[in-house]
XYZ file of C-alpha atoms in Angstrom:
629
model
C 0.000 0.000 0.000
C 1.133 3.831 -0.654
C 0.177 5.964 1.913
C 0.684 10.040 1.811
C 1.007 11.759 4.772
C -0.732 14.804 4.648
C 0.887 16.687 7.529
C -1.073 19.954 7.730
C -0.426 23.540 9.129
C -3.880 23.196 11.263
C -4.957 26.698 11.627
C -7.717 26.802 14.578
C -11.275 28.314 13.792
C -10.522 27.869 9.924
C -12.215 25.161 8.223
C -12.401 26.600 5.016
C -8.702 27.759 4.508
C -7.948 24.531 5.861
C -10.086 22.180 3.340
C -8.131 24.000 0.677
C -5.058 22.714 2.000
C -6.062 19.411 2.189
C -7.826 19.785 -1.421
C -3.925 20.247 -2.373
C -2.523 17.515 -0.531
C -5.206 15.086 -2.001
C -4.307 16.220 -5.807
C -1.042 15.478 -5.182
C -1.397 12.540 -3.539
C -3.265 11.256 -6.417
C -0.926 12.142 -8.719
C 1.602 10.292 -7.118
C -0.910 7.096 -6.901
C -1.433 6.780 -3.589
C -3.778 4.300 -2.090
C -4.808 6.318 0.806
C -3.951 9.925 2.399
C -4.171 10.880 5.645
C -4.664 14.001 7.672
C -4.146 14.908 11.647
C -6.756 15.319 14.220
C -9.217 17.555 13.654
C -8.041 18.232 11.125
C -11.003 20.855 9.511
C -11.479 22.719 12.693
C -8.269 22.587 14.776
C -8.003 20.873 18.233
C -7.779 24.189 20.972
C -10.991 25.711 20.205
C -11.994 26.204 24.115
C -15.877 26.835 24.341
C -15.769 27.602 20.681
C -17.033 23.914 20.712
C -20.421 24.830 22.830
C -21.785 26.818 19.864
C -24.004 24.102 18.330
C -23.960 26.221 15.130
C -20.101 26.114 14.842
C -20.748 22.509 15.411
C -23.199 21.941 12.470
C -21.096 23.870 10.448
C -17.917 21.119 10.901
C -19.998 18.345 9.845
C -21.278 20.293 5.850
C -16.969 19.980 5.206
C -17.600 16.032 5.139
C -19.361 15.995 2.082
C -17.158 17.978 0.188
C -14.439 15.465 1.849
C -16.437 12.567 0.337
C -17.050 13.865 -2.719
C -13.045 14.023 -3.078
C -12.633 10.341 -2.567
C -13.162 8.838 -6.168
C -9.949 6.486 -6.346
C -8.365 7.311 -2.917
C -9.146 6.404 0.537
C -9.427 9.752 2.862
C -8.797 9.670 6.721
C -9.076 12.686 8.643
C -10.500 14.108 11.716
C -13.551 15.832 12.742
C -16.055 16.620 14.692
C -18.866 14.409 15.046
C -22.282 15.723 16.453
C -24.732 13.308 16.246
C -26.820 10.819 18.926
C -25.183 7.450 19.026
C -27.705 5.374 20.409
C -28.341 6.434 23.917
C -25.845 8.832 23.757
C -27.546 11.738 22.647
C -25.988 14.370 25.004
C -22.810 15.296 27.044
C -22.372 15.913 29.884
C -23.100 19.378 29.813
C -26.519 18.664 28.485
C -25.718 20.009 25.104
C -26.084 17.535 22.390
C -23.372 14.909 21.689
C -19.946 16.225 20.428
C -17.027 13.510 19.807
C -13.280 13.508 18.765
C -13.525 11.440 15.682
C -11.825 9.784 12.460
C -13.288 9.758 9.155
C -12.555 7.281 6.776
C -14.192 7.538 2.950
C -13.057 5.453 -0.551
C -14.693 5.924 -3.975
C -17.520 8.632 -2.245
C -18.766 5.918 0.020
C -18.143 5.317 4.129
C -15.273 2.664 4.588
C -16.801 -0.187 6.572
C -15.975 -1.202 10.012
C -16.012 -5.347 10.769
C -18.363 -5.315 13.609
C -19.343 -1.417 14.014
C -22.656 -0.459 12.265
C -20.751 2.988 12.584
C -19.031 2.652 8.966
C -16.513 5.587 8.447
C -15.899 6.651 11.569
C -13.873 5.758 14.836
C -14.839 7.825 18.275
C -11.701 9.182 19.957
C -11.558 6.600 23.370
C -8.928 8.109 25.742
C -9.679 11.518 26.245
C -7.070 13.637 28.049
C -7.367 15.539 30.706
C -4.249 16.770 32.301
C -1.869 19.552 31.177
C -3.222 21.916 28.480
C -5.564 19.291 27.788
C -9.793 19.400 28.929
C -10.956 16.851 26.329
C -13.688 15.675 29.214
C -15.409 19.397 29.313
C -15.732 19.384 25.239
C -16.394 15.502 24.204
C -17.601 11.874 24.666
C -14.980 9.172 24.440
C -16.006 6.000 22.670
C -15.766 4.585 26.112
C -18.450 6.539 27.249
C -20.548 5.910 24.105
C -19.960 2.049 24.754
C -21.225 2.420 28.836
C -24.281 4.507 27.638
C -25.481 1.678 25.228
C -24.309 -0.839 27.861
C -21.791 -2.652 25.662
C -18.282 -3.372 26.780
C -16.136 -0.370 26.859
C -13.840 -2.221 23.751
C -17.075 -2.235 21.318
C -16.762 0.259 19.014
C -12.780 -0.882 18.641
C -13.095 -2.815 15.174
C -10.665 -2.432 12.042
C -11.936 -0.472 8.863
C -12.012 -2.677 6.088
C -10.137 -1.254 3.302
C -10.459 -2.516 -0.194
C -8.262 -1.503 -2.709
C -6.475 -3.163 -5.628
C -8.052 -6.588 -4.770
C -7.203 -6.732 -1.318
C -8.815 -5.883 2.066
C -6.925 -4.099 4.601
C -7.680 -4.560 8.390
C -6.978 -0.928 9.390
C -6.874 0.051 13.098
C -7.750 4.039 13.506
C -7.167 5.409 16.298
C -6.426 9.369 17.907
C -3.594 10.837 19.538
C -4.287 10.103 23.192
C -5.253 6.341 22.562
C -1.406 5.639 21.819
C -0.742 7.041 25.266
C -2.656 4.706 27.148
C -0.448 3.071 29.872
C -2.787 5.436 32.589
C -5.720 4.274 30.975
C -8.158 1.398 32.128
C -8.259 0.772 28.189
C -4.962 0.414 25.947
C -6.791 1.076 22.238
C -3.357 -0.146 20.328
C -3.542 -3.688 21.942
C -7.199 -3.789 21.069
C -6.476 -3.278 17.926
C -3.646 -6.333 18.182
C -6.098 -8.343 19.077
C -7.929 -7.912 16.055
C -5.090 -9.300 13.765
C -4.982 -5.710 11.859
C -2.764 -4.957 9.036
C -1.377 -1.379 10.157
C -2.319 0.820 13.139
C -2.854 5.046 11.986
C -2.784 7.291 14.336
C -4.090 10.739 13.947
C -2.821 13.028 16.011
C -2.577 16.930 17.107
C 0.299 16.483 19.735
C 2.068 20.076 20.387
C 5.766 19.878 20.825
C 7.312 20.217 23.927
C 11.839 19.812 24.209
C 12.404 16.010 23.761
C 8.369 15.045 23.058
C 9.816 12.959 19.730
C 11.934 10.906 22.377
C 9.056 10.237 24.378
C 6.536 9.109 21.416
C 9.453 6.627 19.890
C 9.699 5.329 23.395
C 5.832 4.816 23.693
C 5.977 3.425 20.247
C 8.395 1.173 21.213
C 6.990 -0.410 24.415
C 3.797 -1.403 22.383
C 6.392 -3.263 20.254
C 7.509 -4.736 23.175
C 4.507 -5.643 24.735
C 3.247 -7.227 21.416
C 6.080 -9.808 21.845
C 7.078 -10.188 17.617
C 2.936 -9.782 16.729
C 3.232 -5.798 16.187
C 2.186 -4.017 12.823
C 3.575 -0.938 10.763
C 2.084 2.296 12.485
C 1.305 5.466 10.790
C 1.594 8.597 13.024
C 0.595 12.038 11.185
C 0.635 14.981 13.099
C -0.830 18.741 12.338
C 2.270 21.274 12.434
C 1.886 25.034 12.972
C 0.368 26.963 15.889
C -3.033 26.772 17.778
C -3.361 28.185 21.571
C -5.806 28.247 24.096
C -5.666 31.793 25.026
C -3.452 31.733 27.985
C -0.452 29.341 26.062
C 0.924 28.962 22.293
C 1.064 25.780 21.546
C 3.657 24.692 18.938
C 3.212 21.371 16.363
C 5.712 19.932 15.324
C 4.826 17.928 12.340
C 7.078 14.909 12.684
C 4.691 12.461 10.717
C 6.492 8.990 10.887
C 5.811 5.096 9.533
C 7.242 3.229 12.064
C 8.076 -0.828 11.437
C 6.923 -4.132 12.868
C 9.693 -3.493 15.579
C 8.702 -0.011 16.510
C 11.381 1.550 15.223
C 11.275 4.564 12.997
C 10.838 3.564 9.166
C 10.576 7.019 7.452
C 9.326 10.473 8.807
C 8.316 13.745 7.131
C 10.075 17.126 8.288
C 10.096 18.235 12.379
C 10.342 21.667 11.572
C 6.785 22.846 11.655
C 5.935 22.878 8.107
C 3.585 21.314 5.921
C 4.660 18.094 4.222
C 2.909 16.092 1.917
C 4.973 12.808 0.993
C 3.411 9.531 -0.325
C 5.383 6.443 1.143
C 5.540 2.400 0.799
C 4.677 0.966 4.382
C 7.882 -1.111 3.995
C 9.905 1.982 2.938
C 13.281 3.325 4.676
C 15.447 6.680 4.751
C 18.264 8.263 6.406
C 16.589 10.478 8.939
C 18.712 13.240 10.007
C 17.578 15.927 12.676
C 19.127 18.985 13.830
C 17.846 19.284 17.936
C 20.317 21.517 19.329
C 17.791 24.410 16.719
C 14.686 23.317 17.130
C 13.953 25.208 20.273
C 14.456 28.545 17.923
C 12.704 26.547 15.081
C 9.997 26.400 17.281
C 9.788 29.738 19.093
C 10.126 31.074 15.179
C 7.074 29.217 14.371
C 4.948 30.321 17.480
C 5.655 33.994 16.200
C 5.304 33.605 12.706
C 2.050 31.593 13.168
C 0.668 33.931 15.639
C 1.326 36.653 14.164
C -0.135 35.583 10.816
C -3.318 34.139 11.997
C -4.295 37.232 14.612
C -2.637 40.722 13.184
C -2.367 42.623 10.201
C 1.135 41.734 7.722
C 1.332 45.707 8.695
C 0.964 45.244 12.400
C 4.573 46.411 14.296
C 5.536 44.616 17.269
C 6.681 46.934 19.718
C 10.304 45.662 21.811
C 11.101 47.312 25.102
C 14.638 46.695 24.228
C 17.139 46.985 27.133
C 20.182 45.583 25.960
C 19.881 42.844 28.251
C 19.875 39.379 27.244
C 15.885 38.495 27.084
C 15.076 41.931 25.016
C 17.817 41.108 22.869
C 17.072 37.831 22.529
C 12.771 38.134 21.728
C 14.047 41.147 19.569
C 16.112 38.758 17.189
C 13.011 35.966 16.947
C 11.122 38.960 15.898
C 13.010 39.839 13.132
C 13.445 36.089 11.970
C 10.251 35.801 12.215
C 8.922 38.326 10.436
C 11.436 40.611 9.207
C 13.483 43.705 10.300
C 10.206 46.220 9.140
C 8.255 44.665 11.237
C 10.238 45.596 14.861
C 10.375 48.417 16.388
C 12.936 48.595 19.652
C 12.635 51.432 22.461
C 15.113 52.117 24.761
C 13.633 54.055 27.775
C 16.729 54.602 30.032
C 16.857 56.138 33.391
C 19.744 57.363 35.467
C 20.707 53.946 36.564
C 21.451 51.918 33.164
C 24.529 51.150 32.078
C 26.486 52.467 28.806
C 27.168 48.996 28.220
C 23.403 47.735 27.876
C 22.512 51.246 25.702
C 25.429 50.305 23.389
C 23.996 46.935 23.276
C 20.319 47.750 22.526
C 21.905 50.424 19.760
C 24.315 47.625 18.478
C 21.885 44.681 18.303
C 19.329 47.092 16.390
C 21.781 48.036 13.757
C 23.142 44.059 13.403
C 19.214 43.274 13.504
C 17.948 46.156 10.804
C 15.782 47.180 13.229
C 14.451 50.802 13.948
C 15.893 51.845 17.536
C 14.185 54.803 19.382
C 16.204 56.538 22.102
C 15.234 58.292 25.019
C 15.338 59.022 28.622
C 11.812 58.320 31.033
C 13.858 60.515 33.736
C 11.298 63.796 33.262
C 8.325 61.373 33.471
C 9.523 59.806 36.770
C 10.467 62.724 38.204
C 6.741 64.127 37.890
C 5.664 61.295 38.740
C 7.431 61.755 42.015
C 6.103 65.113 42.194
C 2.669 64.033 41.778
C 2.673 61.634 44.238
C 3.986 64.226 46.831
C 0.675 66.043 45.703
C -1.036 63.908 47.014
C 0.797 63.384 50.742
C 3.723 60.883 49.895
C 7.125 62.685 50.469
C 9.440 59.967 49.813
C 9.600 57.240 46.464
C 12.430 54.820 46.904
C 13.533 51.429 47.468
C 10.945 49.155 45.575
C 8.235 51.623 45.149
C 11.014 53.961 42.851
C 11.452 50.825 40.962
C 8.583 49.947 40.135
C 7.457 53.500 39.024
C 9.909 53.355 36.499
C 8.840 49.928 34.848
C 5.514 51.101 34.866
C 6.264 54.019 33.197
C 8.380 52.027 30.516
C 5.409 50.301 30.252
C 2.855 53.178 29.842
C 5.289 54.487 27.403
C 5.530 50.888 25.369
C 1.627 51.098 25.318
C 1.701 54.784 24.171
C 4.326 53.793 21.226
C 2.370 51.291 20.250
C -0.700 52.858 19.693
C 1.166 55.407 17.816
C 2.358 52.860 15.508
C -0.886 50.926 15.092
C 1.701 47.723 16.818
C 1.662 45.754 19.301
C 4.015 45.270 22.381
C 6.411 41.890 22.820
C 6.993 40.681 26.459
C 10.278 39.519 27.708
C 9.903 38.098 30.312
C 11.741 34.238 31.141
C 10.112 31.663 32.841
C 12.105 32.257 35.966
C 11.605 35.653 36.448
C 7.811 34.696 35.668
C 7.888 31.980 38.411
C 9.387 34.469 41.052
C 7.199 37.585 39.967
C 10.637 39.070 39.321
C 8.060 41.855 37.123
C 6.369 44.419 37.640
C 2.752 44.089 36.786
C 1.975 46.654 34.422
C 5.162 47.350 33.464
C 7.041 45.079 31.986
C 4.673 42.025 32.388
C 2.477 43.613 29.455
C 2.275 42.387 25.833
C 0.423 40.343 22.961
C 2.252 37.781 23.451
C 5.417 35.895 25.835
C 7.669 34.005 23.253
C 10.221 32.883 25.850
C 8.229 33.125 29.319
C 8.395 29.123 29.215
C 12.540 29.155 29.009
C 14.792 29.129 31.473
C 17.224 31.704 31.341
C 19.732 28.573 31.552
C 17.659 27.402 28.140
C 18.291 31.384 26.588
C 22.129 30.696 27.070
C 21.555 28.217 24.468
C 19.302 29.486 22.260
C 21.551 33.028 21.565
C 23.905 30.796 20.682
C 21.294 29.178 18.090
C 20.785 32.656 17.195
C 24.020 33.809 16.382
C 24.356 30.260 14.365
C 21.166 31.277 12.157
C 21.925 34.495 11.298
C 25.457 33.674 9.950
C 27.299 36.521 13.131
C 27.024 37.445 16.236
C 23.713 38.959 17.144
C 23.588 38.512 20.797
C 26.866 39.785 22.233
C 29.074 37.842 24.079
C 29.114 40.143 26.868
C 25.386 39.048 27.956
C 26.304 35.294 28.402
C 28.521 33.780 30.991
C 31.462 31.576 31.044
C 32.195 28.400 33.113
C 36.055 28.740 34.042
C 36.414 25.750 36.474
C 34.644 26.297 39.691
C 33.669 30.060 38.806
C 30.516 31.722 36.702
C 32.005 34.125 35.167
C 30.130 37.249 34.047
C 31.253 40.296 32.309
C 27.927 42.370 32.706
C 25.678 40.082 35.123
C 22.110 40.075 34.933
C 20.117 43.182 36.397
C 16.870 44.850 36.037
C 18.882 48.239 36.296
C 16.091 49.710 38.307
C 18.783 50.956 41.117
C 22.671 51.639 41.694
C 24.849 48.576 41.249
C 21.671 45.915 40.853
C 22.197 42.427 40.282
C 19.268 39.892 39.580
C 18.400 37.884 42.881
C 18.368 34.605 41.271
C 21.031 31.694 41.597
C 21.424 30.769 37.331
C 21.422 27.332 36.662
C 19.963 26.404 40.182
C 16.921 27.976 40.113
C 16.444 27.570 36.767
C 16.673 23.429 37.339
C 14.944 23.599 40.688
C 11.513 25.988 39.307
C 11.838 23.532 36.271
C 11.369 20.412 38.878
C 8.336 22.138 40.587
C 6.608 22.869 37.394
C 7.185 19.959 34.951
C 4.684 17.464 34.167
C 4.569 14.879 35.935
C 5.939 17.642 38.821
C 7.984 16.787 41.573
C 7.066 17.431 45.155
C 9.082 19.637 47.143
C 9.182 16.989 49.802
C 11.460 14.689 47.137
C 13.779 17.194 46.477
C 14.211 18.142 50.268
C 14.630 13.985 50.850
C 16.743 14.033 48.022
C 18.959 16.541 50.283
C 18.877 15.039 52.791
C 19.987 11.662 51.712
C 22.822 13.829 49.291
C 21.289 11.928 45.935
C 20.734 15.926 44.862
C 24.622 17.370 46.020
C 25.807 14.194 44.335
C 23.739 14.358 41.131
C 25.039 16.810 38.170
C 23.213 20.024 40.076
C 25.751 19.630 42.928
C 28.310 21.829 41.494
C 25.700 24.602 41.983
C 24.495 23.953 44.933
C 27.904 23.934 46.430
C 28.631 26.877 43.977
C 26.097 28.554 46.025
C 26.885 27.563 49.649
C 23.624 25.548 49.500
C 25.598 22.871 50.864
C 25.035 24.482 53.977
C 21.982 22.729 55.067
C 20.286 26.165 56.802
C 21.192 28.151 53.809
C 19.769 25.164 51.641
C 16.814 25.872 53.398
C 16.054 29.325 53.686
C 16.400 29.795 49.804
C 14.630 26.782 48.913
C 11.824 28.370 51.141
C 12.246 31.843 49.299
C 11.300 30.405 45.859
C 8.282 28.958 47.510
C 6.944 31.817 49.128
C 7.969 33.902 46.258
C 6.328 31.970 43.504
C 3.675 31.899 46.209
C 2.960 35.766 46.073
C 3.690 35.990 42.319
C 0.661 33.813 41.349
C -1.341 37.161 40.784
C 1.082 38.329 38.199
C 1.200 35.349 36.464
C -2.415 35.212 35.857
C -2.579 38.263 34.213
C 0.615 37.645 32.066
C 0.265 37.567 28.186
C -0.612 34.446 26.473
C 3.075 32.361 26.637
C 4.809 30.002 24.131
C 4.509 26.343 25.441
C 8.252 24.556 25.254
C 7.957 22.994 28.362
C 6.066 20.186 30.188
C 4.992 22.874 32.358
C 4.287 26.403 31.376
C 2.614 28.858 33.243
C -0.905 29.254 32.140
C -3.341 26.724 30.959
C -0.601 24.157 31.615
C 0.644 24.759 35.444
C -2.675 26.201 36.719
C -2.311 27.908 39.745
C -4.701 29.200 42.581
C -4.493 32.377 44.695
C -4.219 30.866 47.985
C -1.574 30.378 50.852
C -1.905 26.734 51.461
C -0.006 25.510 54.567
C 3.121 23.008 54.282
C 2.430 19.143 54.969
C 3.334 17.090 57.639
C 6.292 15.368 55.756
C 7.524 19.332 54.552
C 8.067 20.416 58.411
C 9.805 16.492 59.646
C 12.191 16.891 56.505
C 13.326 20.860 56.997
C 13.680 19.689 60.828
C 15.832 17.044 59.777
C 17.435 19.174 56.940
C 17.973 21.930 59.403
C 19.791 19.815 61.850
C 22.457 18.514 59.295
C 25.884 19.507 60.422
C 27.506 22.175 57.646
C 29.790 20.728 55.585
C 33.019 22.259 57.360
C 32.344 20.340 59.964
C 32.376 17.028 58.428
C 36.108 16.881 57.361
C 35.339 18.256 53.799
């Protein structure tokens, strides 16, 4: 059998524009003689719609595009995903009371439904696992076909049959299933083995899986174990994933493409591009190739996309993004995505310095603009904060200083970004990392504005890297040297350290590459508990493991010190949860961004049990001096 891939830039809320794509990938693929094409996961409508998907119209309106889907179908098979909206038995509505709405396959040859072996449902297969953690809420929007199955009081397996595929004299036993129902080892129901069972030719899995750093390692490892578990009696199984950008209004989600055939041994066979384009390649099932990836870029290949996409599919081509550019590294940094993104006349940089920046960062901002092509707009906000000084003694306050004088001055940067860009019909960037983010090192207003947060879900650890991708991808040196450190044997070496610049002689409170490992731990998906890293320290797995250079680095080797900073990040990401649910929608890289991802409650919940017997414990350590070190 040929099978074409049809790996789709999904674009959410756009059926139309994106049945014209797919109208393109299926004259090619006939062209090229394929037996059957296939498309990702909803693929018409898009997958992170929100409560787009409670409009009953917008419903209806998914389910006219099948016809015109069918109606393409004369000589090749079709699989791709939809909505489906109609009572299934006794499933007639969710459980919202609105009527039914399911994640599903379709599957039309020759302008007719493919049939199913034991299903009266011909053409389509009901999405079974539905996720529900992360950025996922599948269970608010649809019906799984276990669900369906309980409601008609058949076993929750039913509706698992193969589509029976003839073409060119033969009948295929093909096993469709979505996404999720490849990821089932947390599942009561594993929909691959099911499908095993069944004695199918090929498994295809339609999918709209956004890309997260080292997400490819983890599906080839999934992949794998169902190899593994299938003990010699696995099948070829076709993955094709959307690529582009969809979000769910608090985080960007980024697809990778990635589309693979992998063999009877769960290795990988032949895969179509991972860099977030639109591929459509017809293949053999018992084809090979040389597949050749390029990692260490694909966090800037993906932050690229996430702009690009964004950008294209909410603003004007005229639209101006608006950079409060410092000359530090994250201003520097978002300003160069920017321009790779979308070119030099689309960026705008404004440096707003007061008495207490450096020449060194206003060289740098000037500099990086000129290397960039950018327009750079120079000033001073000293008048502005002055009156605003004034003002306030108006009104009974004689003194601004300390952290009230600082954060007058990024709110004025900020009122003055917002002014800017309203002069220049733009919009305004934020800058922010994802540890500054997690300690509300911001100030709300000020610079935790903008449309959008490319790199509020990378460490500033991960932004050492990625200038360095940069500077590879423009052919020089865009981000200077003088922003990044150096490791010189036991030393971090910095020749202008990181600093807000809001006072004399500032330096960033954070401990690099420590905090940036240890707010990774409490945020990732699945996250670890404080109480295992605090066991871990106690034990000395965590001063033993690769992060004990910086904890020693750091004097955190001193148990109390160990203590009291671990317990700063807490109650600073604590009292920073405000900020971060007002922060602009931010570019998902991570198994746990801030946002729809890590969702986070204003409270002040009280440590456990286990938390107070392990800092006790902790606490009572004898410092390392004292050991004989």
């Amino acid at each position: 059998m040929k099978i074409a891939l049809g790996q789709i830039k999904v674009k959410q809320g756009q059926p139309t524009e994106n049945l014209v794509a797919m109208r393109r990938m299926i004259e090619q693929a006939k062209a090229e003689h394929a037996d059957l094409i296939v498309f990702p996961e909803m693929a018409l409508s898009g997958y992170c719609l929100q409560d787009q998907w409670l409009d009953l119209d917008w419903c209806r309106n998914l389910d006219s595009f099948n016809d015109e889907l069918l109606a393409l179908s004369e000589g090749i098979g079709i699989l791709y995903g939809n909505l489906w909206n109609k009572p299934l038995g006794q499933a007639v509505c969710g459980r919202d009371g609105r009527p039914i709405r399911c994640n599903a396959a379709y599957f039309c040859y020759n302008q007719k439904w493919v049939k199913k072996e034991k299903d009266a449902l011909d053409g389509i297969y009901i999405k079974h696992l539905n996720p529900d953690y992360r950025v996922f809420d599948d269970s608010r929007y649809f019906l799984s076909g276990i669900e369906i199955a309980m409601r008609n009081q058949k076993a929750v397996d039913s509706m698992i049959s193969p589509f029976l595929f003839e073409k060119n004299g033969k009948t295929w036993r093909i096993g469709v299933e979505i996404c999720e129902d490849l990821w089932s080892d947390d599942y009561a129901l594993d929909v691959t083995e099911a499908y095993l069972r069944q004695d199918v030719d090929l498994i295809i899995n339609l999918s709209c899986s956004p890309w997260t750093v080292n997400k490819e390692h983890s599906r080839d490892k999934r992949v794998k174990s169902h190899a593994k578990k299938a003990s010699g009696h696995f099948v070829p199984l076709v993955y094709v994933n959307a690529c582009g950008m969809q979000n769910n209004g608090k985080n960007v989600m980024v697809f990778d493409g990635d589309s693979t055939i992998y063999g009877e041994n769960g290795d990988r066979q032949i895969s179509l591009n991972d860099t977030f384009e639109a591929e459509c390649r017809t293949c053999s099932l018992h084809e090979h190739q040389t597949i050749s990836r390029q990692p260490e870029s694909k966090l800037m290949t993906a932050l690229v996309c996430a702009v690009r996409e964004f950008d294209q599919q909410m603003f004007s081509p005229k639209m101006k993004w608006i950079v409060g550019l410092s000359g530090g590294l994250d201003s520097s940094i978002t300003s160069a995505l920017l321009v790779y993104a979308l070119g030099a006349e689309r960026v705008v940089g404004y440096n707003m310095a007061s008495r207490y920046n450096s020449l060194t960062t206003k060289n740098n901002a000037k500099a990086l603009a000129n290397r960039l092509g950018i327009t750079i707009r120079e000033g001073s906000i000293e008048k502005i904060v002055d009156a605003t000084v004034e003002t306030l003694q108006d009104y009974g306050y004689p003194q601004a200083e300390g952290l009230a004088l600082e954060n007058i001055q990024a709110r004025l940067r900020g009122h003055l970004l917002s002014s800017f860009a309203s002069m220049e019909n733009g919009v305004i960037v934020n800058n922010g990392n994802k540890v500054e983010a997690a300690l509300g090192y911001c100030t709300l207003y000020g610079d935790a504005i903008g449309a959008l947060s490319p790199i509020a879900d990378c460490t500033k650890v991960q932004l050492f890297d990625l200038a360095k991708q940069i500077n590879a991808a423009f052919g020089k040196t865009i981000i200077p040297e003088n922003l990044l450190p150096e490791i010189q044997g036991d030393s971090l070496i910095w020749e202008f350290p990181p600093s807000a610049e809001l006072k004399t002689d500032q330096r960033d409170p954070m401990k690099w590459f420590y905090h940036d490992w240890l707010i990774g731990k409490l945020t990732e998906y699945p996250s670890a508990q404080v109480e295992e890293i605090m066991e871990d320290y106690l034990n000395g797995t965590l001063q033993d493991s690769e992060m004990g250079h910086w904890i020693r680095y750091y004097g955190l080797d001193d148990p109390e010190a160990f203590i009291q900073d671990l317990e700063w990040v807490l109650r600073t990401m604590k009292g920073s949860v405000f900020k971060r649910i007002q922060f602009p929608p931010i570019v998902m890289i991570s198994r746990g961004a801030f946002g729809n991802d890590v969702r986070e409650a204003q409270m002040r919940p009280e440590t456990t049990r286990r938390y107070r017997e392990l800092r006790d414990k902790i606490v009572a350590l004898k410092k390392p001096s004292s050991l004989g070190k």
